[in-house]
Amino acid sequence: MIEIKTVSKWFDDFQVLTDIHETIERGQTVVICGPSGSGKSTLLRCINGLEPYQKGEIIVDGVSLSDPRTNLYKLRENIGMVFQRFELYPHMTALQNISLAPMKVRKLSREKAEKKAMDLLERVGIPDKADAYPANLSGGQQQRVAIARSLAMEPKYMMFDEPTSALDPEMIQEVLDVMIALAKEGMTMLCVTHEMGFAREVADEIIFMDFGKIVERGTYEEFFKNPKSERAKEFLKQIL
Amino acid sequence: MFNAVARNIYFLLGGFGVTLQLTICALVGGIALGALVGLGRISRNKWIYHPITLYVNFLRNMPLILVIFWFYFVMPIIAGRPLNPFLSAVISFIIFEATYFGEIFRAGYQSISKDLTSAAYSTGLTYSQTARHILIPIAFRRMLPSLITQSIVTFQDTSLAFVIGLQEFVRRTSIVDNLEVRSIQLFGFVAIVFFIFCFTGSKISRYFEEKGRKLGMI
């Protein structure tokens, strides 16, 4: 369970997050949407301990991130993260990208790590690309490798930061399919995305953020069909 | 035409051997230390950033010959015994060249996106694992042409070690010249050898630059 308790964050004197309060139960899929600059990515980075926050508390499985005794490296093993621009290691093949962390962090043998990487490539549908370098993969393939890389650590939580917004339209679905399958298998997911189809299919809750605040929350039906706030109506008009 | 060279060829090549050894030690040490210095230069920890930056700025504004001299005369006072010229030269070169390699690495690290580093952390890799498996290899590949260019400069610089009496290539040539008095051919020979090595090096650098551009790494 991820508990976010009235978290606020400032970059110098500019406030990027204001009193964010949210609980994500195991097995849930939460979709975060909102205009750019509304603090969505920053929130994900805070949950992963990649950015500090100044007020409030984030607790992952009972462990507080702001506690100085918390080992953030250890905590991150349980939280996978997928980025907008894939961020694959350019000097490694797809297989090496996936097997690096299991070998170095989990101390798996090379054979075991590579076996696991192959299984994951199988699962995301591109086992034939094991020896390809990121530069020779399409955007959709790169993102699927990136998802496999996160899954290799067998995380309890997966966070997606606009995973399809840098992709050509014809490649979006192949990535969404992988994400939908993952959600249906019971993975706890936190996704920053504007993909309505994805939200409709798997989101348990949708959060709408604007200017660093959670403005509105609800199920797919509640949010997309009957937005309450003016900001959400305006935003939905733009993305629909 | 090269009769004086031919008469002393083994003695001269022995000197060239010392030059090569010095270059290799300086490069291995300088590049390894430089990779760490570069990390220090982008560190957000001020206790690491400021001392490293001071070290880099200080040595980069110092003539190399002064560093070699200074180190050779000061070290015996600190260590309590005289250092042999080769070891003294190697250490001076490593700490001097590491500042130049460090700045090249720094540029390489800064070309790596923040999210790529975050991606590595998000899989549970620690800072040192991320540095060792992600940052250093990527920066090394991207900056390879500059690293080769700086390596050529280091190779040329090693001749300055003659000031502390190290019998490297140039020093030995001048010893032979004192006996033979054939300055033009002797130093002409040195020039040709240096040229061949450095020119080959710059061609290799070009090759990697082209290759890097084709692979989309630069």
Coordinates of C-alpha atoms in Angstrom, one line a residue, chain A residues 45 48 50-51 73 76-77 79 81 83 87-92 100-101 104-105 135 149 153, chain B residues 113-116 118-127 129 133-134 137-138 141-142 215 217:
Chain A
R45 CA 9.4 10.9 -8.7
N48 CA 10.2 6.6 -5.9
L50 CA 14.0 10.3 -6.7
E51 CA 13.0 13.8 -5.5
Y73 CA 17.9 2.0 -2.9
R76 CA 13.1 1.3 -5.2
E77 CA 13.6 -2.4 -5.8
I79 CA 8.8 0.1 -7.3
M81 CA 9.2 3.0 -13.2
F83 CA 9.5 6.8 -18.5
E87 CA 15.5 5.7 -21.1
L88 CA 17.1 2.4 -22.2
Y89 CA 20.8 2.1 -21.7
P90 CA 22.1 2.8 -25.2
H91 CA 25.3 0.8 -24.9
M92 CA 23.5 -2.4 -23.9
L100 CA 21.5 -5.8 -15.4
A101 CA 19.6 -5.1 -12.2
K104 CA 23.8 -6.6 -9.8
V105 CA 21.0 -6.0 -7.2
A135 CA 19.0 2.5 -31.4
R149 CA 13.4 -4.1 -17.5
M153 CA 13.0 -6.8 -10.5
Chain B
S113 CA 19.6 12.6 -19.4
K114 CA 18.5 12.9 -15.8
D115 CA 15.7 10.3 -16.5
L116 CA 18.2 7.7 -17.7
S118 CA 16.5 7.8 -12.6
A119 CA 15.7 4.7 -14.7
A120 CA 18.8 3.0 -13.3
Y121 CA 18.0 4.0 -9.8
S122 CA 14.4 2.9 -10.2
T123 CA 15.6 -0.7 -10.8
G124 CA 17.3 -0.6 -7.4
L125 CA 20.9 0.1 -8.7
T126 CA 23.0 2.1 -6.2
Y127 CA 24.9 5.2 -7.0
Q129 CA 26.5 0.6 -9.6
H133 CA 27.6 0.2 -15.4
I134 CA 25.8 3.2 -16.9
P137 CA 30.6 3.4 -20.0
I138 CA 28.2 5.8 -21.8
R141 CA 31.9 5.9 -25.6
R142 CA 30.4 9.3 -26.3
L215 CA 25.4 4.6 -34.4
M217 CA 25.7 7.6 -29.9

